[in-house]
Short mmCIF file of C-alpha atoms and ligand atoms in Angstrom, two decimals:
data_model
loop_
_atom_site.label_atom_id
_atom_site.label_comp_id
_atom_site.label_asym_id
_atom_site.label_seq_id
_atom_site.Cartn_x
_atom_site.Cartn_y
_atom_site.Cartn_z
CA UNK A 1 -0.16 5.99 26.01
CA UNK A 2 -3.65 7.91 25.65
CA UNK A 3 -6.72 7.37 24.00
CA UNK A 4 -8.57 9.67 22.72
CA UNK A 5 -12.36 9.73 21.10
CA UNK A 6 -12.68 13.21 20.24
CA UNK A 7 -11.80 15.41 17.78
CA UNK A 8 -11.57 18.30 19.49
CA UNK A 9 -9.63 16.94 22.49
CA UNK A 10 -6.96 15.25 19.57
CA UNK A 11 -6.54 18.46 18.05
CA UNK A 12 -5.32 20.28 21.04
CA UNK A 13 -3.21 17.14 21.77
CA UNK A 14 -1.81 17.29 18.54
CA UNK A 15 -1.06 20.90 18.16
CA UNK A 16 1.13 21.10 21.62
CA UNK A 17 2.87 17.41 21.19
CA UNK A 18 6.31 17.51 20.54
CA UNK A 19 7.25 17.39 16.91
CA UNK A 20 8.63 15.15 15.18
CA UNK A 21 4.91 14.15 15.35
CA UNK A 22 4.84 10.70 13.09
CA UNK A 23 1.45 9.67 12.18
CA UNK A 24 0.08 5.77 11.30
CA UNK A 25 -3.34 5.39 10.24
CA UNK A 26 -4.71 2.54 10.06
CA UNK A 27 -8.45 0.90 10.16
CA UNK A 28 -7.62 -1.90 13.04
CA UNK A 29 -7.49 -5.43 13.63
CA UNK A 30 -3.75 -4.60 13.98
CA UNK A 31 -1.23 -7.17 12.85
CA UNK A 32 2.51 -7.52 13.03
CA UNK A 33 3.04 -5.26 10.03
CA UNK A 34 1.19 -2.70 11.47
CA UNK A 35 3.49 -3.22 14.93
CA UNK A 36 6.33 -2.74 12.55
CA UNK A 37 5.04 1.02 11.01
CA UNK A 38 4.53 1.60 14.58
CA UNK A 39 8.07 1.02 15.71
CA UNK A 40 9.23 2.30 12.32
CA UNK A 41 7.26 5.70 13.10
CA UNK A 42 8.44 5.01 16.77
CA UNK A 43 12.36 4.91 15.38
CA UNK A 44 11.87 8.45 13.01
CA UNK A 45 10.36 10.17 16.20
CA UNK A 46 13.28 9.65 18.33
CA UNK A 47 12.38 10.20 22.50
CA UNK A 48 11.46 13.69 22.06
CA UNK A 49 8.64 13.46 19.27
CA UNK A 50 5.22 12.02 19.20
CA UNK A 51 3.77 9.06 17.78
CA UNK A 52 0.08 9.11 17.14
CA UNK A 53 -1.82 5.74 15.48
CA UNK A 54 -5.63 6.22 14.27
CA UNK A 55 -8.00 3.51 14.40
CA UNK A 56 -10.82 3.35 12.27
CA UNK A 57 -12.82 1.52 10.46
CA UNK A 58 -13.53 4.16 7.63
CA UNK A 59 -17.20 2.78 6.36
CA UNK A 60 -16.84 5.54 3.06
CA UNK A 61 -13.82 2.72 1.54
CA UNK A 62 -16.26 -0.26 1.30
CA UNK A 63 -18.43 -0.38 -1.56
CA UNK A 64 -19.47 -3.57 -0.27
CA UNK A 65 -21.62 -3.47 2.54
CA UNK A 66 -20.86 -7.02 3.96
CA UNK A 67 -16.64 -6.23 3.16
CA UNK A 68 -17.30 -3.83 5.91
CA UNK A 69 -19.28 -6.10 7.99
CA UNK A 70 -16.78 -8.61 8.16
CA UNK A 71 -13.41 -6.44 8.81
CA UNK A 72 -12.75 -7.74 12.37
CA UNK A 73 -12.87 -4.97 15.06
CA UNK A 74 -10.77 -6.09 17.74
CA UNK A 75 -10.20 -2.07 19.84
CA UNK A 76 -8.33 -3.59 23.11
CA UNK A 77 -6.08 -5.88 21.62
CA UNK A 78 -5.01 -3.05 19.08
CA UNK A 79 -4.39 -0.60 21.74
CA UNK A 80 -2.27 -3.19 23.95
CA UNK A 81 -0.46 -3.57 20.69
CA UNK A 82 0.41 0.22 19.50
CA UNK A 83 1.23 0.76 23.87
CA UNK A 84 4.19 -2.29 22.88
CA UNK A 85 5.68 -0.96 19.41
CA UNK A 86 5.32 2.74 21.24
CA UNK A 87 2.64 4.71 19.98
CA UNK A 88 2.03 8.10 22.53
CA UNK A 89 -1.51 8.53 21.44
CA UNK A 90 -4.19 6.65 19.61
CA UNK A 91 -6.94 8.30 18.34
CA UNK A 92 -10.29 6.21 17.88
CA UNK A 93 -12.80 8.30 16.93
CA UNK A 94 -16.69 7.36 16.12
CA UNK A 95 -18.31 7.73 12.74
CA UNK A 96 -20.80 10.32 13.88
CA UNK A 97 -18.21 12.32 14.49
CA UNK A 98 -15.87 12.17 11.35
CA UNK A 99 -19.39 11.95 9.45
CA UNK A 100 -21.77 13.57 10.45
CA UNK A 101 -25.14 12.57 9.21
CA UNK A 102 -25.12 16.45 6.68
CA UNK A 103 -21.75 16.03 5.65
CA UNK A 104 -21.69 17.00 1.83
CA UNK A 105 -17.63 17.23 1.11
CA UNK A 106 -15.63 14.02 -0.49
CA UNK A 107 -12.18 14.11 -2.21
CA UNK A 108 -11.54 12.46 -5.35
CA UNK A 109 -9.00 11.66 -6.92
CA UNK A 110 -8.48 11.79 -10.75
CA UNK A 111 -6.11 9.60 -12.82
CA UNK A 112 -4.43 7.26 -10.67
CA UNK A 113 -7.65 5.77 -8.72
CA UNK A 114 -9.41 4.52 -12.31
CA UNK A 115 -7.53 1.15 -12.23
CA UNK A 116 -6.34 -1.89 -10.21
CA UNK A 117 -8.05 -1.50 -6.97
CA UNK A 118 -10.11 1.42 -8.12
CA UNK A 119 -11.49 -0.59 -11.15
CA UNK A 120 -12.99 -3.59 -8.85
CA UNK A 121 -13.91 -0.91 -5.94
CA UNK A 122 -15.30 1.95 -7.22
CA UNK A 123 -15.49 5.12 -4.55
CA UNK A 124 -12.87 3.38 -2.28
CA UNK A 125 -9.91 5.87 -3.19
CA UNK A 126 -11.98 8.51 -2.66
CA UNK A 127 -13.13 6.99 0.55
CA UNK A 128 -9.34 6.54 1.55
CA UNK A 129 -8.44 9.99 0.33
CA UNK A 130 -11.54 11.51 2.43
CA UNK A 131 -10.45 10.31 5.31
CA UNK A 132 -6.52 11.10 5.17
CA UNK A 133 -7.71 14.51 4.26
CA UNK A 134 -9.95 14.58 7.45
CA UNK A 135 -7.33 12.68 9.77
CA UNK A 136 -4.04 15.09 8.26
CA UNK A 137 -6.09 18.09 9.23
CA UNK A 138 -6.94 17.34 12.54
CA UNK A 139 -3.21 15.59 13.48
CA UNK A 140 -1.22 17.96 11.52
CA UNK A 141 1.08 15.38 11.38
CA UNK A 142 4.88 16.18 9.89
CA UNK A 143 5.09 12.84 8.61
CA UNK A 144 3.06 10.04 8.11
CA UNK A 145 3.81 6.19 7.29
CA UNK A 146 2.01 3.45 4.81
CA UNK A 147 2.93 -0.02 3.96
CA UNK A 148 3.88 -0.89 0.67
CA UNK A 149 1.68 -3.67 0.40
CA UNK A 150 -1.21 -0.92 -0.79
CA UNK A 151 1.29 0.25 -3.47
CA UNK A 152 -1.67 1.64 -5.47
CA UNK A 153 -2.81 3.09 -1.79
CA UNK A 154 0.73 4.65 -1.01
CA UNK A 155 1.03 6.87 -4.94
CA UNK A 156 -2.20 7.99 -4.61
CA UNK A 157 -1.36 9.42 -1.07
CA UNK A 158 1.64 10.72 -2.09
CA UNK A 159 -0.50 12.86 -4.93
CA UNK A 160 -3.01 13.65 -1.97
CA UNK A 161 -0.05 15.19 -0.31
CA UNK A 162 1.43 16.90 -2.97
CA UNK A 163 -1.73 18.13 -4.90
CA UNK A 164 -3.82 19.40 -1.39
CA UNK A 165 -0.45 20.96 -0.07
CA UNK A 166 -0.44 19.25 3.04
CA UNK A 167 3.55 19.53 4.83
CA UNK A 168 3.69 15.83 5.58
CA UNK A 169 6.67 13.61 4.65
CA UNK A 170 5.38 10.29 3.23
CA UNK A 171 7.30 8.08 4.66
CA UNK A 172 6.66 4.07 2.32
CA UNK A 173 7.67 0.87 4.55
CA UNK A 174 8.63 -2.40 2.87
CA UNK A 175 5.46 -4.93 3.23
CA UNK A 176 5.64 -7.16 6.22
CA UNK A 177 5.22 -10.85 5.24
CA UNK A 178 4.31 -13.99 7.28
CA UNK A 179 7.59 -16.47 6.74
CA UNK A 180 5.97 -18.11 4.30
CA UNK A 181 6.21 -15.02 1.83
CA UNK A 182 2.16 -14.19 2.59
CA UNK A 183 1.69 -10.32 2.76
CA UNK A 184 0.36 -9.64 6.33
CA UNK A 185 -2.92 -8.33 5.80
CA UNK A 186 -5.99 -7.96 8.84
CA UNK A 187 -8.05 -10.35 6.02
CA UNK A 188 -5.51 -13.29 6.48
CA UNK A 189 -7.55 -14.19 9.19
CA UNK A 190 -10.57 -14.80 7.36
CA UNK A 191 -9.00 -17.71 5.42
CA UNK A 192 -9.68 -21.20 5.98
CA UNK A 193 -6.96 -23.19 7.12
CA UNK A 194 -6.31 -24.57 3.47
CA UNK A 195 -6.72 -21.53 2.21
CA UNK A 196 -3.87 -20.08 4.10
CA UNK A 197 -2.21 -22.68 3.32
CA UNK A 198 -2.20 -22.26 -0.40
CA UNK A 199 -1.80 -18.33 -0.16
CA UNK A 200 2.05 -18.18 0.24
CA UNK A 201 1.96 -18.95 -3.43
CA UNK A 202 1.11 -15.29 -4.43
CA UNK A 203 4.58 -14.17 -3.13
CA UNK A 204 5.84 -17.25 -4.48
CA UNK A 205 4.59 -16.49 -8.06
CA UNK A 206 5.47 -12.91 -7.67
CA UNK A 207 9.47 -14.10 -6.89
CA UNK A 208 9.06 -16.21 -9.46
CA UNK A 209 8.22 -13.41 -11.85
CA UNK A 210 11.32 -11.55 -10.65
CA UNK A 211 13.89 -14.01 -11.34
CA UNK A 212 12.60 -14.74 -14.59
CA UNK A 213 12.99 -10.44 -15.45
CA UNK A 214 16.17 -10.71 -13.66
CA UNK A 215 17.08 -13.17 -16.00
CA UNK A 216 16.38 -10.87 -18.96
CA UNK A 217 12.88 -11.63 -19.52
CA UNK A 218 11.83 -7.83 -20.35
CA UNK A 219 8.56 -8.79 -22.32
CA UNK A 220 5.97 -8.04 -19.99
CA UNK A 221 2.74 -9.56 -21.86
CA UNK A 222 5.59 -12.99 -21.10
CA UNK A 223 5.60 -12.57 -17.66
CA UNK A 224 2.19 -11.33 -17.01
CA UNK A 225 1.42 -14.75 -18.46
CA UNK A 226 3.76 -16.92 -16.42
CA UNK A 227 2.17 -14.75 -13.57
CA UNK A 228 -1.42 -15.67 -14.21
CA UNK A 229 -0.71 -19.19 -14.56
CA UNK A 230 1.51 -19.59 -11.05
CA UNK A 231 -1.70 -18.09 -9.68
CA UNK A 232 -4.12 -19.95 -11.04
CA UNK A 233 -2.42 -23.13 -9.68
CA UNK A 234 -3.53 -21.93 -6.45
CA UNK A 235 -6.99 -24.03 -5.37
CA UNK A 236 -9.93 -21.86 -4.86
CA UNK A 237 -8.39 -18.73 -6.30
CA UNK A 238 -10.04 -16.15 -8.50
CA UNK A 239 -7.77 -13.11 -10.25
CA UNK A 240 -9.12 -9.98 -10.01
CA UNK A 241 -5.86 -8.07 -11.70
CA UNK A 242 -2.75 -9.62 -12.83
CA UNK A 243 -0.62 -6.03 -13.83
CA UNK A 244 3.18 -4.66 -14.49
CA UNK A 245 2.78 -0.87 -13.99
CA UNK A 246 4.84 1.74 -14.43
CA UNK A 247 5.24 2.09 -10.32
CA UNK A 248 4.60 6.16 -10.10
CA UNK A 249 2.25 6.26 -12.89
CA UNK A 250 0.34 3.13 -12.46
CA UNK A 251 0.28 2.81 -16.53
CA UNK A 252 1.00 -0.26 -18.21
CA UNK A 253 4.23 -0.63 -19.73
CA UNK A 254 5.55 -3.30 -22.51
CA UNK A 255 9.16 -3.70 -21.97
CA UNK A 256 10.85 -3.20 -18.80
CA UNK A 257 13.07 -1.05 -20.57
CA UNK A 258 16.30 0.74 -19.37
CA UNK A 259 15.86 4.01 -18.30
CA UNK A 260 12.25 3.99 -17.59
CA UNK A 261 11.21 4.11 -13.81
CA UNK A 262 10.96 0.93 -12.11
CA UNK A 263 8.11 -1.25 -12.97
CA UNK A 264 6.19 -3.27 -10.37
CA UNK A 265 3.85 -6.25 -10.48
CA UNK A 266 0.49 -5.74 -9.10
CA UNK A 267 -2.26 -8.61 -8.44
CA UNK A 268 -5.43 -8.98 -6.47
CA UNK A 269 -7.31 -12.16 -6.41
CA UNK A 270 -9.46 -13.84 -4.00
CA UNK A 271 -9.44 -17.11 -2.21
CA UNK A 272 -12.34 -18.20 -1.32
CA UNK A 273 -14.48 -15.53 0.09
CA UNK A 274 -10.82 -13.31 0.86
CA UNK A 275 -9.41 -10.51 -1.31
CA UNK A 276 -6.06 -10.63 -0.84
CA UNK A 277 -3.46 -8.19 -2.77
CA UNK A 278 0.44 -8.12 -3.47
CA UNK A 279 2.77 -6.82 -5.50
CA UNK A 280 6.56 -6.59 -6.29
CA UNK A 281 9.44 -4.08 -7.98
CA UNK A 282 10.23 -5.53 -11.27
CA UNK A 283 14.40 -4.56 -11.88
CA UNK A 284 14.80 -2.51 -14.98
CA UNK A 285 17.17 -4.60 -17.94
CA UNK A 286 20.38 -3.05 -18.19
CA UNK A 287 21.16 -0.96 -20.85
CA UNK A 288 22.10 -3.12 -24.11
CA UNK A 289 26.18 -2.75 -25.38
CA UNK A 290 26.50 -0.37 -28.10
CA UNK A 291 26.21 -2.13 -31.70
CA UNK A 292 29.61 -4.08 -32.06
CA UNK A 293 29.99 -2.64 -35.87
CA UNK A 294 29.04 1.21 -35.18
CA UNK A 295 32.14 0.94 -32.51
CA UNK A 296 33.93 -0.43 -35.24
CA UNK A 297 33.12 2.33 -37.52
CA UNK A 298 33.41 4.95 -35.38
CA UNK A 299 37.06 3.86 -34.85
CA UNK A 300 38.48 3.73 -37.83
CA UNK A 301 36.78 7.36 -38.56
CA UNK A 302 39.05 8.17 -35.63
CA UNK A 303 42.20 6.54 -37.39
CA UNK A 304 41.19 8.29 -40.19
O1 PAF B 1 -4.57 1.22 4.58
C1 PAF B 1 -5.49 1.42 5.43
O2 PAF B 1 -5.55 0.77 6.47
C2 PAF B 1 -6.55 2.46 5.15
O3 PAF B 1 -6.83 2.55 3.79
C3 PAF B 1 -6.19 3.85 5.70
C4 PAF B 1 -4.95 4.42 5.05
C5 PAF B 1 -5.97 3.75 7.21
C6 PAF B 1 -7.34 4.83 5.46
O4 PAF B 1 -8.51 4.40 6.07
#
């Protein structure tokens, strides 16, 4: 496995590596779910393709100077860890260099960014989108992989994709979770010990929310309620969003309703000083029986 700093140098590596050439960016403090889109990525490339992980801590996604401070930076370990779940190349380039101090072009994106995340974090789709933009177009990458966990993250990258004409398969991976249901996230390590300790209840709300729809709760100002009040059990915690979306759209929806697309359940909420996020597919109610008396009716039409 290489590293490599520079742009330049990447983009020749990139443009002779075999293809398939899978891409995972990611910001580092690598976890086990990051391992896992790495062996996932690893898995679609085959032997013959490439496998090429970024790491970096994109400053242009923080709107909050000290968020940015704290994100633990942890280079070595990450690269032992993308050499084990077999990466080929990482690419770790410095913020001069994807910035430089003149640089006067961001991308924005327009109607999927303005809630959720984007409502508590304003500029930090654009940030994300910036710096996919920059990373796709030096990697040229024929696929690239994101976690599910960032479900807001993963449509909005899709519309990147699709909108800026970039020929990259998205490929989505199901979230990684601790076994106690927790999301892995590189911020689970800032929580205090209780803290973490409490924090498997998100998932635990969340499944709790999805057996109640699976048992034909479709009312979703019902569940959003039952959702808000499993999370506010949790010591310490403050909600940020409690949401059931539409899960391509990202617009609220009332019923989960047959035939609509599926609808997820979003939250974000800190605990303590930690933003932590989460979300899960909501089933879609099966389609009611047909009225018992129009069957009736339309029957004895037919006799008659
Ligand atoms: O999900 C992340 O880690 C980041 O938002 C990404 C996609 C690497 C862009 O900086």
């Amino acid at each position: 496995m290489r590293t490599l700093e520079d742009i330049s140098l990447m983009q020749q590596a990139c443009s002779s590596a075999p293809k398939p050439l899978i891409f995972v960016p990611t910001m580092g403090a690598l976890h086990q779910g990051h391992a896992s889109l790495i062996s996932h990525a690893r898995k679609r490339a085959g032997e013959n393709g490439t496998v090429v992980v970024s790491i970096f801590l994109n400053p242009k996604q923080f709107h909050v100077a000290k968020d940015f401070d704290l994100y633990p930076r942890t280079l070595q370990a990450d690269q032992v860890l993308c050499k084990k779940s077999g990466a080929d190349v990482v690419f770790s380039p410095c913020v001069k260099e994807i910035y430089p101090l003149d640089s006067s072009i961001k991308v924005v994106e327009g109607e999927l960014s303005g809630n959720l995340c984007g409502a508590s974090r304003p500029g930090h789709f654009s940030g994300v989108v910036t710096i996919l933009t920059k990373l796709f177009n030096i990697i040229a990458p024929t696929h690239a992989v994101f976690g599910e966990k960032d479900w807001q993250q993963l449509i909005i990258i899709r519309r990147l994709v699709r909108d800026l004409h970039f020929p990259i398969e998205v490929i989505s991976h199901p979230t990684v979770r601790e076994e106690d249901g927790l999301a892995m996230s590189s911020r689970n390590k800032r929580l205090s010990k209780t803290e973490r300790k409490v924090a498997c209840k998100i998932y635990e709300t969340l499944r709790e929310v999805r057996a109640r729809a699976l048992n034909g709760e479709s009312d979703t100002s019902v569940l959003l309620d039952f959702a808000r009040k499993g999370l506010m059990t949790i010591p310490e915690a403050t909600i940020d969003y409690v949401e059931i979306l539409d899960e391509q759209r990202l617009q609220p929806l009332k019923k989960l309703a047959p035939g609509t697309t599926v609808a997820r359940l979003l939250v974000a909420l800190n605990i303590g000083e930690t933003r932590l996020i989460d979300n899960i597919a909501l089933p879609p109610q099966p389609s009611p029986p047909p009225p018992h008396d129009q069957h009736e009716t339309s029957g004895l039409r037919n006799e008659y």
